PDB file of C-alpha atoms in Angstrom:
ATOM      1  CA  MET A   1      52.669  13.369  22.716  1.00 54.00           C
ATOM      2  CA  ASP A   2      52.584   9.451  22.883  1.00 57.00           C
ATOM      3  CA  PHE A   3      55.877   9.501  24.358  1.00 57.00           C
ATOM      4  CA  LEU A   4      55.300  12.010  26.926  1.00 65.00           C
ATOM      5  CA  ARG A   5      52.118  10.364  28.032  1.00 64.00           C
ATOM      6  CA  SER A   6      54.179   6.950  28.350  1.00 59.00           C
ATOM      7  CA  LEU A   7      56.766   8.344  30.703  1.00 64.00           C
ATOM      8  CA  GLY A   8      54.166   7.531  33.280  1.00 67.00           C
ATOM      9  CA  HIS A   9      53.743   4.122  32.138  1.00 64.00           C
ATOM     10  CA  PRO A  10      57.276   2.752  31.849  1.00 66.00           C
ATOM     11  CA  GLU A  11      56.180  -0.493  30.909  1.00 62.00           C
ATOM     12  CA  GLU A  12      54.981   0.719  27.543  1.00 62.00           C
ATOM     13  CA  LEU A  13      57.922   3.286  26.647  1.00 62.00           C
ATOM     14  CA  CYS A  14      59.896   0.083  25.177  1.00 64.00           C
ATOM     15  CA  HIS A  15      56.880  -0.972  23.287  1.00 60.00           C
ATOM     16  CA  LEU A  16      56.029   2.497  21.849  1.00 63.00           C
ATOM     17  CA  VAL A  17      59.629   2.972  20.935  1.00 66.00           C
ATOM     18  CA  ARG A  18      59.803  -0.208  19.205  1.00 62.00           C
ATOM     19  CA  TYR A  19      56.687   0.647  17.623  1.00 59.00           C
ATOM     20  CA  ARG A  20      57.675   4.248  16.428  1.00 63.00           C
ATOM     21  CA  LEU A  21      61.041   2.903  14.839  1.00 62.00           C
ATOM     22  CA  GLY A  22      59.331   0.733  12.433  1.00 57.00           C
ATOM     23  CA  GLY A  23      56.824  -1.764  14.165  1.00 54.00           C
ATOM     24  CA  CYS A  24      53.958   0.615  12.910  1.00 52.00           C
ATOM     25  CA  ARG A  25      54.582  -0.227   9.308  1.00 49.00           C
ATOM     26  CA  LEU A  26      54.639  -3.942   9.811  1.00 49.00           C
ATOM     27  CA  VAL A  27      51.122  -3.365  11.520  1.00 53.00           C
ATOM     28  CA  LEU A  28      48.779  -1.426   9.112  1.00 54.00           C
ATOM     29  CA  SER A  29      50.238  -0.600   5.893  1.00 55.00           C
ATOM     30  CA  LYS A  30      49.456   2.795   4.073  1.00 52.00           C
ATOM     31  CA  GLN A  31      48.044   0.982   1.245  1.00 47.00           C
ATOM     32  CA  ASP A  32      45.498  -0.545   3.579  1.00 70.00           C
ATOM     33  CA  ARG A  33      44.831   2.875   5.147  1.00 71.00           C
ATOM     34  CA  ASP A  34      44.358   4.380   1.742  1.00 75.00           C
ATOM     35  CA  SER A  35      41.817   1.831   0.619  1.00 80.00           C
ATOM     36  CA  MET A  36      39.564   2.400   3.734  1.00 83.00           C
ATOM     37  CA  SER A  37      36.555   4.183   3.467  1.00 83.00           C
ATOM     38  CA  ASP A  38      36.647   7.880   5.280  1.00 87.00           C
ATOM     39  CA  SER A  39      34.422   6.632   8.192  1.00 87.00           C
ATOM     40  CA  LEU A  40      36.587   3.834   8.605  1.00 87.00           C
ATOM     41  CA  GLN A  41      39.662   5.630   8.679  1.00 88.00           C
ATOM     42  CA  THR A  42      38.225   8.158  11.146  1.00 91.00           C
ATOM     43  CA  CYS A  43      37.513   5.054  13.305  1.00 90.00           C
ATOM     44  CA  TYR A  44      40.995   4.136  13.392  1.00 89.00           C
ATOM     45  CA  LYS A  45      41.768   7.566  14.241  1.00 91.00           C
ATOM     46  CA  TYR A  46      39.697   7.056  17.130  1.00 93.00           C
ATOM     47  CA  LEU A  47      40.842   3.794  18.162  1.00 92.00           C
ATOM     48  CA  ASP A  48      44.677   5.361  18.113  1.00 90.00           C
ATOM     49  CA  GLN A  49      43.408   8.324  20.260  1.00 91.00           C
ATOM     50  CA  THR A  50      41.527   5.922  23.075  1.00 92.00           C
ATOM     51  CA  SER A  51      43.731   3.075  23.509  1.00 88.00           C
ATOM     52  CA  ARG A  52      47.375   3.018  21.993  1.00 78.00           C
ATOM     53  CA  SER A  53      47.897  -0.744  23.072  1.00 82.00           C
ATOM     54  CA  PHE A  54      44.655  -2.191  21.904  1.00 85.00           C
ATOM     55  CA  ALA A  55      45.079  -0.132  18.427  1.00 85.00           C
ATOM     56  CA  ALA A  56      48.731  -1.625  17.762  1.00 82.00           C
ATOM     57  CA  ALA A  57      47.054  -5.415  18.776  1.00 85.00           C
ATOM     58  CA  THR A  58      44.002  -4.829  16.594  1.00 85.00           C
ATOM     59  CA  GLN A  59      45.821  -3.167  13.651  1.00 80.00           C
ATOM     60  CA  ALA A  60      47.778  -6.518  13.641  1.00 80.00           C
ATOM     61  CA  LEU A  61      44.589  -8.441  12.850  1.00 82.00           C
ATOM     62  CA  ASP A  62      43.700  -9.278   9.141  1.00 78.00           C
ATOM     63  CA  GLY A  63      41.187  -7.438   7.109  1.00 74.00           C
ATOM     64  CA  GLU A  64      37.352  -7.540   7.962  1.00 77.00           C
ATOM     65  CA  LEU A  65      38.325  -8.951  11.426  1.00 82.00           C
ATOM     66  CA  ARG A  66      40.435  -5.858  12.187  1.00 85.00           C
ATOM     67  CA  ASN A  67      37.972  -3.777  11.222  1.00 84.00           C
ATOM     68  CA  ALA A  68      35.119  -5.430  13.243  1.00 84.00           C
ATOM     69  CA  VAL A  69      37.187  -5.483  16.248  1.00 87.00           C
ATOM     70  CA  CYS A  70      37.926  -1.805  15.532  1.00 89.00           C
ATOM     71  CA  ILE A  71      34.296  -0.986  15.794  1.00 87.00           C
ATOM     72  CA  TYR A  72      33.458  -3.362  18.535  1.00 87.00           C
ATOM     73  CA  TYR A  73      36.106  -1.566  20.647  1.00 91.00           C
ATOM     74  CA  LEU A  74      34.792   1.860  19.767  1.00 93.00           C
ATOM     75  CA  VAL A  75      31.216   1.037  20.639  1.00 90.00           C
ATOM     76  CA  ILE A  76      32.245  -0.581  24.160  1.00 89.00           C
ATOM     77  CA  ARG A  77      34.413   2.420  24.464  1.00 93.00           C
ATOM     78  CA  ALA A  78      31.588   4.783  23.842  1.00 93.00           C
ATOM     79  CA  LEU A  79      29.567   2.803  26.564  1.00 90.00           C
ATOM     80  CA  ASP A  80      32.143   2.808  28.790  1.00 91.00           C
ATOM     81  CA  THR A  81      32.521   6.442  28.542  1.00 94.00           C
ATOM     82  CA  VAL A  82      29.105   7.041  29.308  1.00 93.00           C
ATOM     83  CA  GLU A  83      29.647   5.042  32.356  1.00 90.00           C
ATOM     84  CA  ASP A  84      32.967   6.670  33.441  1.00 91.00           C
ATOM     85  CA  ASP A  85      31.875  10.304  33.098  1.00 93.00           C
ATOM     86  CA  MET A  86      31.189  11.417  36.547  1.00 92.00           C
ATOM     87  CA  THR A  87      30.041  14.806  35.384  1.00 93.00           C
ATOM     88  CA  LEU A  88      26.805  12.986  34.132  1.00 93.00           C
ATOM     89  CA  SER A  89      23.630  12.830  36.535  1.00 91.00           C
ATOM     90  CA  LEU A  90      22.548   9.432  37.528  1.00 89.00           C
ATOM     91  CA  GLU A  91      18.898  10.414  35.759  1.00 90.00           C
ATOM     92  CA  THR A  92      20.917  10.946  32.522  1.00 92.00           C
ATOM     93  CA  LYS A  93      23.621   8.236  32.958  1.00 89.00           C
ATOM     94  CA  VAL A  94      21.347   5.235  34.116  1.00 87.00           C
ATOM     95  CA  PRO A  95      18.713   5.250  31.267  1.00 88.00           C
ATOM     96  CA  MET A  96      21.474   5.632  28.768  1.00 90.00           C
ATOM     97  CA  LEU A  97      23.256   2.740  29.998  1.00 87.00           C
ATOM     98  CA  HIS A  98      20.232   0.495  29.917  1.00 84.00           C
ATOM     99  CA  ASN A  99      19.268   1.666  26.462  1.00 87.00           C
ATOM    100  CA  PHE A 100      22.696   1.892  24.471  1.00 87.00           C
ATOM    101  CA  HIS A 101      22.057  -1.047  22.752  1.00 83.00           C
ATOM    102  CA  THR A 102      19.185   0.393  20.716  1.00 85.00           C
ATOM    103  CA  TYR A 103      21.522   3.486  19.710  1.00 88.00           C
ATOM    104  CA  LEU A 104      23.194   1.192  17.514  1.00 83.00           C
ATOM    105  CA  TYR A 105      20.443   1.115  15.003  1.00 80.00           C
ATOM    106  CA  LEU A 106      19.660   4.976  15.368  1.00 85.00           C
ATOM    107  CA  ALA A 107      21.267   6.332  12.359  1.00 83.00           C
ATOM    108  CA  ASP A 108      22.178  10.064  13.758  1.00 90.00           C
ATOM    109  CA  TRP A 109      22.176   9.328  17.735  1.00 93.00           C
ATOM    110  CA  ARG A 110      24.921  11.175  19.070  1.00 95.00           C
ATOM    111  CA  PHE A 111      25.642  12.561  22.815  1.00 96.00           C
ATOM    112  CA  THR A 112      27.250  15.742  23.360  1.00 95.00           C
ATOM    113  CA  GLU A 113      27.189  16.249  26.765  1.00 94.00           C
ATOM    114  CA  SER A 114      30.054  14.138  27.885  1.00 94.00           C
ATOM    115  CA  GLN A 115      32.970  15.960  29.319  1.00 93.00           C
ATOM    116  CA  ASP A 116      34.949  12.490  29.623  1.00 93.00           C
ATOM    117  CA  LYS A 117      38.402  12.269  27.684  1.00 93.00           C
ATOM    118  CA  TYR A 118      36.862   9.987  25.151  1.00 94.00           C
ATOM    119  CA  ARG A 119      33.922  11.976  24.481  1.00 95.00           C
ATOM    120  CA  VAL A 120      34.736  12.273  20.623  1.00 96.00           C
ATOM    121  CA  VAL A 121      33.390   8.639  20.381  1.00 95.00           C
ATOM    122  CA  LEU A 122      30.038   9.719  21.469  1.00 96.00           C
ATOM    123  CA  GLN A 123      29.890  12.939  19.741  1.00 96.00           C
ATOM    124  CA  ASP A 124      30.710  11.100  16.481  1.00 95.00           C
ATOM    125  CA  PHE A 125      28.835   7.935  16.939  1.00 94.00           C
ATOM    126  CA  PRO A 126      27.062   8.096  13.476  1.00 91.00           C
ATOM    127  CA  THR A 127      30.487   7.774  11.703  1.00 91.00           C
ATOM    128  CA  VAL A 128      31.249   4.680  14.269  1.00 88.00           C
ATOM    129  CA  ARG A 129      28.067   2.780  13.128  1.00 82.00           C
ATOM    130  CA  ARG A 130      28.279   4.111   9.497  1.00 76.00           C
ATOM    131  CA  THR A 131      31.558   2.291   8.671  1.00 68.00           C
ATOM    132  CA  ASP A 132      32.319  -0.358   6.224  1.00 45.00           C
ATOM    133  CA  VAL A 133      31.321  -3.067   8.858  1.00 47.00           C
ATOM    134  CA  GLY A 134      28.707  -0.573  10.668  1.00 47.00           C
ATOM    135  CA  TYR A 135      24.843  -1.191  11.398  1.00 48.00           C
ATOM    136  CA  ARG A 136      23.295  -0.833   8.073  1.00 50.00           C
ATOM    137  CA  GLY A 137      20.955  -3.071   6.238  1.00 54.00           C
ATOM    138  CA  GLN A 138      21.659  -6.631   6.489  1.00 55.00           C
ATOM    139  CA  ARG A 139      23.880  -7.421   9.848  1.00 60.00           C
ATOM    140  CA  THR A 140      26.991  -9.388   9.535  1.00 67.00           C
ATOM    141  CA  ARG A 141      28.032 -11.995  12.183  1.00 69.00           C
ATOM    142  CA  ALA A 142      30.235  -9.357  13.955  1.00 68.00           C
ATOM    143  CA  GLU A 143      27.547  -6.937  14.227  1.00 67.00           C
ATOM    144  CA  GLU A 144      25.163  -9.418  15.787  1.00 70.00           C
ATOM    145  CA  THR A 145      27.882 -10.364  18.436  1.00 72.00           C
ATOM    146  CA  THR A 146      28.287  -6.657  19.170  1.00 71.00           C
ATOM    147  CA  TYR A 147      24.559  -6.051  19.321  1.00 68.00           C
ATOM    148  CA  SER A 148      24.069  -9.385  21.710  1.00 73.00           C
ATOM    149  CA  VAL A 149      26.849  -8.482  23.977  1.00 73.00           C
ATOM    150  CA  MET A 150      25.278  -4.676  24.229  1.00 71.00           C
ATOM    151  CA  GLU A 151      21.917  -6.359  25.345  1.00 71.00           C
ATOM    152  CA  THR A 152      23.674  -8.716  27.665  1.00 69.00           C
ATOM    153  CA  LEU A 153      25.387  -5.609  29.359  1.00 66.00           C
ATOM    154  CA  ASN A 154      22.185  -4.024  29.575  1.00 62.00           C
ATOM    155  CA  VAL A 155      20.613  -7.140  31.590  1.00 53.00           C
ATOM    156  CA  ILE A 156      23.669  -7.748  33.957  1.00 52.00           C
ATOM    157  CA  VAL A 157      24.168  -4.012  35.184  1.00 52.00           C
ATOM    158  CA  PRO A 158      21.385  -3.584  37.269  1.00 50.00           C
ATOM    159  CA  GLU A 159      20.129  -0.124  38.341  1.00 54.00           C
ATOM    160  CA  ASP A 160      20.743  -0.629  41.970  1.00 53.00           C
ATOM    161  CA  ASP A 161      24.900  -0.434  41.050  1.00 54.00           C
ATOM    162  CA  TYR A 162      24.077   3.389  40.533  1.00 52.00           C
ATOM    163  CA  ILE A 163      22.864   4.242  43.812  1.00 50.00           C
ATOM    164  CA  ILE A 164      25.337   5.928  45.882  1.00 48.00           C
ATOM    165  CA  PRO A 165      25.157   4.841  49.633  1.00 47.00           C
ATOM    166  CA  PRO A 166      25.207   7.409  52.146  1.00 47.00           C
ATOM    167  CA  TYR A 167      27.999   7.955  54.337  1.00 42.00           C
TER     168      TYR A 167
END
């Protein structure tokens, strides 16, 4: 399936072939995957589904940094999925975007109304936040950074950006 999708992006084709012929074994070993919690393995599955190129680069990182970047990407992907989903009304979308940083601390928050192709990250958001580096108890530096960025994004995206000008 990845190969067929890459036909529309010839610049990815060479990298995908190289990755499939052995590069993937050099990036994240089976032993590393087997030692991960179920929720972290699920997060890497979502990372692979939502961004092939970023997934390969992320998996080349070391241990805890790799996991933190994976979670950070999925949180940002969830936010972007809300923003990109044109099936959501502005009455639904704007408050969600402004409050998204608070969802990091709601254990069971999920959003099931999205029709975007990456909606799985929103539908299974509790798994993303429940991972080994997830948002529970004492926050790590990576978690603090993610929360800070999410709050900053809330401040720099004014509500006026979502008003559709009349034609």
